[in-house]
PDB file of C-alpha atoms in Angstrom:
ATOM      1  CA  MET A 659      -4.128  13.957  22.400  1.00  0.00           C
ATOM      2  CA  THR A 660      -5.210  17.523  21.606  1.00  0.00           C
ATOM      3  CA  ILE A 661      -2.152  18.006  19.392  1.00  0.00           C
ATOM      4  CA  ILE A 662      -2.933  14.788  17.511  1.00  0.00           C
ATOM      5  CA  ILE A 663      -6.534  15.890  16.893  1.00  0.00           C
ATOM      6  CA  LEU A 664      -5.521  19.343  15.656  1.00  0.00           C
ATOM      7  CA  VAL A 665      -2.739  18.010  13.417  1.00  0.00           C
ATOM      8  CA  PHE A 666      -4.926  15.388  11.723  1.00  0.00           C
ATOM      9  CA  LEU A 667      -7.834  17.809  11.369  1.00  0.00           C
ATOM     10  CA  LEU A 668      -5.511  20.179   9.510  1.00  0.00           C
ATOM     11  CA  ALA A 669      -3.907  17.389   7.469  1.00  0.00           C
ATOM     12  CA  GLY A 670      -7.304  15.948   6.522  1.00  0.00           C
ATOM     13  CA  LEU A 671      -8.603  19.405   5.623  1.00  0.00           C
ATOM     14  CA  ILE A 672      -5.711  19.984   3.220  1.00  0.00           C
ATOM     15  CA  LYS A 673      -6.088  16.513   1.689  1.00  0.00           C
ATOM     16  CA  GLY A 674      -9.784  17.197   1.195  1.00  0.00           C
ATOM     17  CA  VAL A 675      -9.058  20.427  -0.664  1.00  0.00           C
ATOM     18  CA  ILE A 676      -6.116  19.433  -2.891  1.00  0.00           C
ATOM     19  CA  GLY A 677      -6.132  15.603  -2.774  1.00  0.00           C
ATOM     20  CA  LEU A 678      -2.787  15.137  -0.999  1.00  0.00           C
ATOM     21  CA  GLY A 679      -0.722  16.425   1.898  1.00  0.00           C
ATOM     22  CA  LEU A 680      -1.952  14.305   4.835  1.00  0.00           C
ATOM     23  CA  PRO A 681       1.333  12.435   5.523  1.00  0.00           C
ATOM     24  CA  THR A 682       3.404  15.540   4.786  1.00  0.00           C
ATOM     25  CA  ILE A 683       1.544  17.777   7.226  1.00  0.00           C
ATOM     26  CA  ALA A 684       1.132  15.063   9.877  1.00  0.00           C
ATOM     27  CA  MET A 685       4.795  13.986   9.811  1.00  0.00           C
ATOM     28  CA  GLY A 686       6.045  17.562   9.634  1.00  0.00           C
ATOM     29  CA  LEU A 687       4.071  18.818  12.639  1.00  0.00           C
ATOM     30  CA  LEU A 688       4.111  15.693  14.811  1.00  0.00           C
ATOM     31  CA  SER A 689       7.879  15.244  14.402  1.00  0.00           C
ATOM     32  CA  VAL A 690       8.368  18.594  16.129  1.00  0.00           C
ATOM     33  CA  VAL A 691       6.851  17.197  19.351  1.00  0.00           C
ATOM     34  CA  MET A 692       7.600  13.448  19.171  1.00  0.00           C
ATOM     35  CA  PRO A 693      10.161  11.054  17.612  1.00  0.00           C
ATOM     36  CA  PRO A 694       9.653  10.601  13.852  1.00  0.00           C
ATOM     37  CA  SER A 695       9.176   6.826  14.250  1.00  0.00           C
ATOM     38  CA  VAL A 696       6.267   7.410  16.660  1.00  0.00           C
ATOM     39  CA  ALA A 697       4.767  10.048  14.367  1.00  0.00           C
ATOM     40  CA  ALA A 698       5.010   7.660  11.396  1.00  0.00           C
ATOM     41  CA  SER A 699       3.336   4.882  13.402  1.00  0.00           C
ATOM     42  CA  LEU A 700       0.414   7.163  14.242  1.00  0.00           C
ATOM     43  CA  LEU A 701       0.114   7.939  10.548  1.00  0.00           C
ATOM     44  CA  ILE A 702      -0.328   4.340   9.334  1.00  0.00           C
ATOM     45  CA  ILE A 703      -4.061   3.771   9.981  1.00  0.00           C
ATOM     46  CA  PRO A 704      -5.345   7.252   8.994  1.00  0.00           C
ATOM     47  CA  SER A 705      -3.172   7.206   5.885  1.00  0.00           C
ATOM     48  CA  LEU A 706      -4.195   3.699   4.844  1.00  0.00           C
ATOM     49  CA  VAL A 707      -7.931   4.355   5.250  1.00  0.00           C
ATOM     50  CA  THR A 708      -7.942   7.748   3.525  1.00  0.00           C
ATOM     51  CA  ASN A 709      -5.725   6.514   0.677  1.00  0.00           C
ATOM     52  CA  LEU A 710      -7.843   3.404   0.078  1.00  0.00           C
ATOM     53  CA  TRP A 711     -10.856   5.691  -0.153  1.00  0.00           C
ATOM     54  CA  GLN A 712      -8.986   7.890  -2.640  1.00  0.00           C
ATOM     55  CA  LEU A 713      -7.903   4.808  -4.610  1.00  0.00           C
ATOM     56  CA  LEU A 714     -11.328   3.191  -4.860  1.00  0.00           C
ATOM     57  CA  ILE A 715     -13.476   6.197  -5.795  1.00  0.00           C
ATOM     58  CA  GLY A 716     -12.296   6.252  -9.410  1.00  0.00           C
ATOM     59  CA  PRO A 717     -13.414   3.947 -12.264  1.00  0.00           C
ATOM     60  CA  ASN A 718      -9.996   2.952 -13.629  1.00  0.00           C
ATOM     61  CA  PHE A 719      -8.348   0.999 -10.833  1.00  0.00           C
ATOM     62  CA  ILE A 720      -7.511  -2.107 -12.907  1.00  0.00           C
ATOM     63  CA  ARG A 721      -6.057  -0.123 -15.822  1.00  0.00           C
ATOM     64  CA  LEU A 722      -3.944   2.073 -13.542  1.00  0.00           C
ATOM     65  CA  PHE A 723      -2.807  -0.895 -11.469  1.00  0.00           C
ATOM     66  CA  LYS A 724      -1.574  -2.668 -14.624  1.00  0.00           C
ATOM     67  CA  ARG A 725       0.157   0.484 -15.820  1.00  0.00           C
ATOM     68  CA  LEU A 726       1.839   1.387 -12.523  1.00  0.00           C
ATOM     69  CA  TRP A 727       2.359  -1.969 -10.798  1.00  0.00           C
ATOM     70  CA  THR A 728       6.138  -1.886 -11.209  1.00  0.00           C
ATOM     71  CA  MET A 729       6.313   1.510  -9.540  1.00  0.00           C
ATOM     72  CA  ASN A 730       4.182   0.417  -6.587  1.00  0.00           C
ATOM     73  CA  ALA A 731       6.012  -2.887  -6.149  1.00  0.00           C
ATOM     74  CA  ALA A 732       9.282  -0.938  -6.148  1.00  0.00           C
ATOM     75  CA  ILE A 733       7.892   1.427  -3.485  1.00  0.00           C
ATOM     76  CA  ILE A 734       7.414  -1.518  -1.117  1.00  0.00           C
ATOM     77  CA  LEU A 735      10.821  -2.946  -2.035  1.00  0.00           C
ATOM     78  CA  GLY A 736      12.507   0.417  -1.427  1.00  0.00           C
ATOM     79  CA  SER A 737      10.790   0.682   1.951  1.00  0.00           C
ATOM     80  CA  LEU A 738      12.232  -2.661   3.049  1.00  0.00           C
ATOM     81  CA  VAL A 739      15.650  -2.718   1.332  1.00  0.00           C
ATOM     82  CA  SER A 740      17.400   0.648   1.273  1.00  0.00           C
ATOM     83  CA  PRO A 741      20.871   2.089   1.913  1.00  0.00           C
ATOM     84  CA  LEU A 742      19.281   4.879   3.968  1.00  0.00           C
ATOM     85  CA  PRO A 743      18.849   4.515   7.754  1.00  0.00           C
ATOM     86  CA  SER A 744      15.212   3.815   8.604  1.00  0.00           C
ATOM     87  CA  LEU A 745      13.033   5.638  11.111  1.00  0.00           C
ATOM     88  CA  ASN A 746      13.584   2.685  13.460  1.00  0.00           C
ATOM     89  CA  SER A 747      17.326   3.363  13.575  1.00  0.00           C
ATOM     90  CA  GLY A 748      16.955   6.523  15.662  1.00  0.00           C
ATOM     91  CA  SER A 749      19.470   8.276  13.411  1.00  0.00           C
ATOM     92  CA  SER A 750      20.028  11.896  14.417  1.00  0.00           C
ATOM     93  CA  TRP A 751      19.786  13.068  10.810  1.00  0.00           C
ATOM     94  CA  THR A 752      16.200  11.816  10.300  1.00  0.00           C
ATOM     95  CA  GLN A 753      14.403  15.010  11.318  1.00  0.00           C
ATOM     96  CA  ALA A 754      16.781  17.196   9.295  1.00  0.00           C
ATOM     97  CA  ALA A 755      16.238  14.922   6.283  1.00  0.00           C
ATOM     98  CA  LEU A 756      12.492  15.119   6.823  1.00  0.00           C
ATOM     99  CA  GLY A 757      12.736  18.906   6.829  1.00  0.00           C
ATOM    100  CA  TRP A 758      14.692  19.014   3.565  1.00  0.00           C
ATOM    101  CA  VAL A 759      12.300  16.562   1.901  1.00  0.00           C
ATOM    102  CA  ILE A 760       9.431  18.868   2.852  1.00  0.00           C
ATOM    103  CA  VAL A 761      11.344  21.879   1.472  1.00  0.00           C
ATOM    104  CA  ALA A 762      11.990  20.013  -1.792  1.00  0.00           C
ATOM    105  CA  TYR A 763       8.314  19.109  -2.069  1.00  0.00           C
ATOM    106  CA  GLY A 764       7.271  22.696  -1.397  1.00  0.00           C
ATOM    107  CA  LEU A 765       9.678  24.097  -3.997  1.00  0.00           C
ATOM    108  CA  TRP A 766       8.517  21.538  -6.525  1.00  0.00           C
ATOM    109  CA  GLY A 767       4.898  22.452  -5.808  1.00  0.00           C
ATOM    110  CA  LEU A 768       5.550  26.123  -6.591  1.00  0.00           C
ATOM    111  CA  ALA A 769       7.319  25.304  -9.868  1.00  0.00           C
ATOM    112  CA  ALA A 770       5.386  22.234 -11.015  1.00  0.00           C
ATOM    113  CA  LYS A 771       4.370  23.696 -14.383  1.00  0.00           C
ATOM    114  CA  ALA A 772       7.878  23.134 -15.769  1.00  0.00           C
ATOM    115  CA  ALA A 773       7.868  19.346 -15.241  1.00  0.00           C
ATOM    116  CA  PRO A 774       8.412  17.481 -18.567  1.00  0.00           C
ATOM    117  CA  ASN A 775       6.250  14.491 -19.516  1.00  0.00           C
ATOM    118  CA  PRO A 776       8.319  11.291 -19.007  1.00  0.00           C
ATOM    119  CA  SER A 777       5.734   8.917 -20.539  1.00  0.00           C
ATOM    120  CA  ARG A 778       8.033   7.512 -23.233  1.00  0.00           C
ATOM    121  CA  HIS A 779      10.502   6.386 -20.537  1.00  0.00           C
ATOM    122  CA  GLU A 780       7.794   5.063 -18.225  1.00  0.00           C
ATOM    123  CA  ARG A 781       8.726   1.352 -18.480  1.00  0.00           C
ATOM    124  CA  TRP A 782      12.149   1.773 -16.857  1.00  0.00           C
ATOM    125  CA  LEU A 783      11.545   5.054 -15.015  1.00  0.00           C
ATOM    126  CA  SER A 784       8.503   3.923 -12.998  1.00  0.00           C
ATOM    127  CA  PRO A 785      10.340   1.293 -10.896  1.00  0.00           C
ATOM    128  CA  ILE A 786      13.226   3.707 -10.294  1.00  0.00           C
ATOM    129  CA  MET A 787      10.842   6.418  -9.080  1.00  0.00           C
ATOM    130  CA  GLY A 788       9.058   3.838  -6.948  1.00  0.00           C
ATOM    131  CA  TYR A 789      12.231   2.523  -5.324  1.00  0.00           C
ATOM    132  CA  ILE A 790      13.484   6.023  -4.478  1.00  0.00           C
ATOM    133  CA  THR A 791      10.069   6.921  -3.046  1.00  0.00           C
ATOM    134  CA  GLY A 792      10.080   3.800  -0.866  1.00  0.00           C
ATOM    135  CA  ALA A 793      13.615   4.432   0.389  1.00  0.00           C
ATOM    136  CA  ILE A 794      12.799   8.049   1.303  1.00  0.00           C
ATOM    137  CA  SER A 795       9.532   6.947   2.907  1.00  0.00           C
ATOM    138  CA  ALA A 796      11.320   4.416   5.137  1.00  0.00           C
ATOM    139  CA  ALA A 797      13.839   7.068   6.215  1.00  0.00           C
ATOM    140  CA  THR A 798      11.479  10.037   6.709  1.00  0.00           C
ATOM    141  CA  GLY A 799       7.872   8.800   6.786  1.00  0.00           C
ATOM    142  CA  LEU A 800       6.997  10.898   3.713  1.00  0.00           C
ATOM    143  CA  PHE A 801       5.489   9.375   0.571  1.00  0.00           C
ATOM    144  CA  VAL A 802       5.647  12.318  -1.807  1.00  0.00           C
ATOM    145  CA  ILE A 803       9.156  12.543  -3.287  1.00  0.00           C
ATOM    146  CA  PRO A 804       9.541  11.704  -6.144  1.00  0.00           C
ATOM    147  CA  ALA A 805       6.248   9.809  -6.639  1.00  0.00           C
ATOM    148  CA  VAL A 806       3.900  12.812  -6.652  1.00  0.00           C
ATOM    149  CA  PRO A 807       5.940  14.953  -9.098  1.00  0.00           C
ATOM    150  CA  TYR A 808       6.417  11.913 -11.340  1.00  0.00           C
ATOM    151  CA  LEU A 809       2.727  10.992 -11.471  1.00  0.00           C
ATOM    152  CA  GLN A 810       1.690  14.578 -12.081  1.00  0.00           C
ATOM    153  CA  ALA A 811       4.254  14.848 -14.892  1.00  0.00           C
ATOM    154  CA  LEU A 812       2.599  11.887 -16.660  1.00  0.00           C
ATOM    155  CA  GLN A 813      -0.274  14.269 -17.461  1.00  0.00           C
ATOM    156  CA  LEU A 814      -3.027  11.914 -16.352  1.00  0.00           C
ATOM    157  CA  ASN A 815      -6.525  13.338 -16.361  1.00  0.00           C
ATOM    158  CA  LYS A 816      -7.816  14.651 -13.044  1.00  0.00           C
ATOM    159  CA  ASN A 817      -9.690  11.510 -11.976  1.00  0.00           C
ATOM    160  CA  ASP A 818      -6.875   9.152 -13.001  1.00  0.00           C
ATOM    161  CA  LEU A 819      -4.308  11.288 -11.182  1.00  0.00           C
ATOM    162  CA  VAL A 820      -6.284  11.212  -7.922  1.00  0.00           C
ATOM    163  CA  GLN A 821      -6.647   7.432  -8.236  1.00  0.00           C
ATOM    164  CA  ALA A 822      -2.988   6.913  -9.176  1.00  0.00           C
ATOM    165  CA  LEU A 823      -1.916   8.979  -6.153  1.00  0.00           C
ATOM    166  CA  GLY A 824      -4.171   6.858  -3.946  1.00  0.00           C
ATOM    167  CA  LEU A 825      -2.517   3.727  -5.332  1.00  0.00           C
ATOM    168  CA  ALA A 826       1.011   5.040  -4.737  1.00  0.00           C
ATOM    169  CA  PHE A 827       0.170   6.306  -1.241  1.00  0.00           C
ATOM    170  CA  THR A 828      -1.413   2.956  -0.332  1.00  0.00           C
ATOM    171  CA  ALA A 829       1.718   1.084  -1.440  1.00  0.00           C
ATOM    172  CA  SER A 830       3.869   3.575   0.495  1.00  0.00           C
ATOM    173  CA  THR A 831       1.772   3.130   3.640  1.00  0.00           C
ATOM    174  CA  ILE A 832       2.041  -0.671   3.426  1.00  0.00           C
ATOM    175  CA  GLY A 833       5.801  -0.470   2.875  1.00  0.00           C
ATOM    176  CA  LEU A 834       6.271   1.929   5.787  1.00  0.00           C
ATOM    177  CA  ALA A 835       4.146  -0.254   8.076  1.00  0.00           C
ATOM    178  CA  LEU A 836       6.267  -3.312   7.179  1.00  0.00           C
ATOM    179  CA  GLN A 837       9.435  -1.331   7.860  1.00  0.00           C
ATOM    180  CA  LEU A 838       8.181  -0.053  11.224  1.00  0.00           C
ATOM    181  CA  ALA A 839       7.073  -3.576  12.157  1.00  0.00           C
ATOM    182  CA  LYS A 840      10.741  -4.633  12.015  1.00  0.00           C
ATOM    183  CA  GLY A 841      11.335  -2.430  15.081  1.00  0.00           C
ATOM    184  CA  ASP A 842       9.255  -1.767  18.179  1.00  0.00           C
ATOM    185  CA  ALA A 843       7.457   1.411  17.040  1.00  0.00           C
ATOM    186  CA  LEU A 844       4.195  -0.388  16.175  1.00  0.00           C
ATOM    187  CA  ALA A 845       4.355  -2.605  19.265  1.00  0.00           C
ATOM    188  CA  GLN A 846       4.402   0.475  21.500  1.00  0.00           C
ATOM    189  CA  LEU A 847       1.652   2.277  19.606  1.00  0.00           C
ATOM    190  CA  ASP A 848      -1.473   3.421  21.423  1.00  0.00           C
ATOM    191  CA  TYR A 849      -4.200   2.334  19.000  1.00  0.00           C
ATOM    192  CA  SER A 850      -6.780   4.551  20.672  1.00  0.00           C
ATOM    193  CA  GLN A 851      -4.703   7.495  19.464  1.00  0.00           C
ATOM    194  CA  CYS A 852      -4.781   6.017  15.939  1.00  0.00           C
ATOM    195  CA  VAL A 853      -8.583   5.868  16.053  1.00  0.00           C
ATOM    196  CA  VAL A 854      -8.761   9.478  17.227  1.00  0.00           C
ATOM    197  CA  ALA A 855      -6.325  10.491  14.475  1.00  0.00           C
ATOM    198  CA  LEU A 856      -8.395   8.647  11.854  1.00  0.00           C
ATOM    199  CA  ILE A 857     -11.648  10.298  12.950  1.00  0.00           C
ATOM    200  CA  ALA A 858      -9.989  13.726  12.951  1.00  0.00           C
ATOM    201  CA  ALA A 859      -8.537  13.116   9.467  1.00  0.00           C
ATOM    202  CA  LEU A 860     -11.913  12.022   8.069  1.00  0.00           C
ATOM    203  CA  VAL A 861     -13.658  15.037   9.595  1.00  0.00           C
ATOM    204  CA  GLY A 862     -10.974  17.302   8.146  1.00  0.00           C
ATOM    205  CA  MET A 863     -11.373  15.686   4.709  1.00  0.00           C
ATOM    206  CA  PHE A 864     -15.138  16.217   4.817  1.00  0.00           C
ATOM    207  CA  PHE A 865     -14.778  19.930   5.491  1.00  0.00           C
ATOM    208  CA  GLY A 866     -11.885  20.194   3.017  1.00  0.00           C
ATOM    209  CA  GLN A 867     -14.076  18.815   0.232  1.00  0.00           C
ATOM    210  CA  HIS A 868     -16.716  21.375   1.169  1.00  0.00           C
ATOM    211  CA  LEU A 869     -14.164  24.207   1.145  1.00  0.00           C
ATOM    212  CA  ARG A 870     -12.896  23.126  -2.281  1.00  0.00           C
ATOM    213  CA  ARG A 871     -16.132  24.389  -3.810  1.00  0.00           C
ATOM    214  CA  HIS A 872     -15.773  27.868  -2.298  1.00  0.00           C
ATOM    215  CA  ILE A 873     -12.117  28.891  -2.578  1.00  0.00           C
ATOM    216  CA  SER A 874      -9.535  29.118  -5.340  1.00  0.00           C
ATOM    217  CA  GLU A 875      -7.597  25.845  -5.389  1.00  0.00           C
ATOM    218  CA  ILE A 876      -4.653  27.587  -7.079  1.00  0.00           C
ATOM    219  CA  ALA A 877      -4.372  30.170  -4.292  1.00  0.00           C
ATOM    220  CA  PHE A 878      -4.749  27.491  -1.636  1.00  0.00           C
ATOM    221  CA  ARG A 879      -2.049  25.291  -3.187  1.00  0.00           C
ATOM    222  CA  ARG A 880       0.335  28.261  -3.338  1.00  0.00           C
ATOM    223  CA  CYS A 881      -0.172  29.067   0.356  1.00  0.00           C
ATOM    224  CA  PHE A 882       0.103  25.375   1.223  1.00  0.00           C
ATOM    225  CA  PHE A 883       3.470  24.912  -0.509  1.00  0.00           C
ATOM    226  CA  ILE A 884       4.892  28.148   0.928  1.00  0.00           C
ATOM    227  CA  GLY A 885       3.856  26.984   4.387  1.00  0.00           C
ATOM    228  CA  LEU A 886       5.513  23.618   3.781  1.00  0.00           C
ATOM    229  CA  ILE A 887       8.779  25.287   2.806  1.00  0.00           C
ATOM    230  CA  ALA A 888       8.741  27.344   6.017  1.00  0.00           C
ATOM    231  CA  LEU A 889       7.983  24.254   8.124  1.00  0.00           C
ATOM    232  CA  GLY A 890      10.702  22.219   6.412  1.00  0.00           C
ATOM    233  CA  VAL A 891      13.355  24.917   6.863  1.00  0.00           C
ATOM    234  CA  TYR A 892      12.448  25.182  10.560  1.00  0.00           C
ATOM    235  CA  MET A 893      12.717  21.406  11.048  1.00  0.00           C
ATOM    236  CA  ALA A 894      16.041  21.152   9.199  1.00  0.00           C
ATOM    237  CA  TRP A 895      17.509  24.093  11.150  1.00  0.00           C
ATOM    238  CA  ARG A 896      16.226  22.682  14.442  1.00  0.00           C
TER     239      ARG A 896
END
């Protein structure tokens, strides 16, 4: 229980500062000490609550939903119908794949300025990005690749980006929960641990939002992505 509290405090703190990172940190650290399917199950409630909060705080939910609905529908579809083995399968490659996904996310985060704007291809590209995100989410428990780089490349304003990320993360959480429900991971879940994880994540987010006003977000993001790369390499090697 202590590990769960510390992990979700840290994950919530990072999400509070930079607006993302809770599933990445939680899956990365928890998968070192427990099966990835169990770690992903613990993530469902804290992720859903924090992402709904992130989704609903902005003023443009309807407009963004209409713009990005194909991407988010494809996320759920990719979570349920994918050629990749799911977390439920117990595949031995899952943790290594999780590590390399984290490394890819970290490398992208350090070089994000070079991402081109794909807006003119959005109609056909959004569902493709969504499906790939859902497939990777079902296999690794991570929601970030390629949804986060894609949404940031669309050059949305700050408030719209935070809300769009909340929308994509909510769809990813629902898709992952449906995928896990097909196995026995959710049936064996200790929901008291989920409540503890949720409280820890919310406390971490509160302090993260406070820290955001006092530290350089650029410096924090750089340290965050470097740390992710190190964690991912360790997991893949292990």
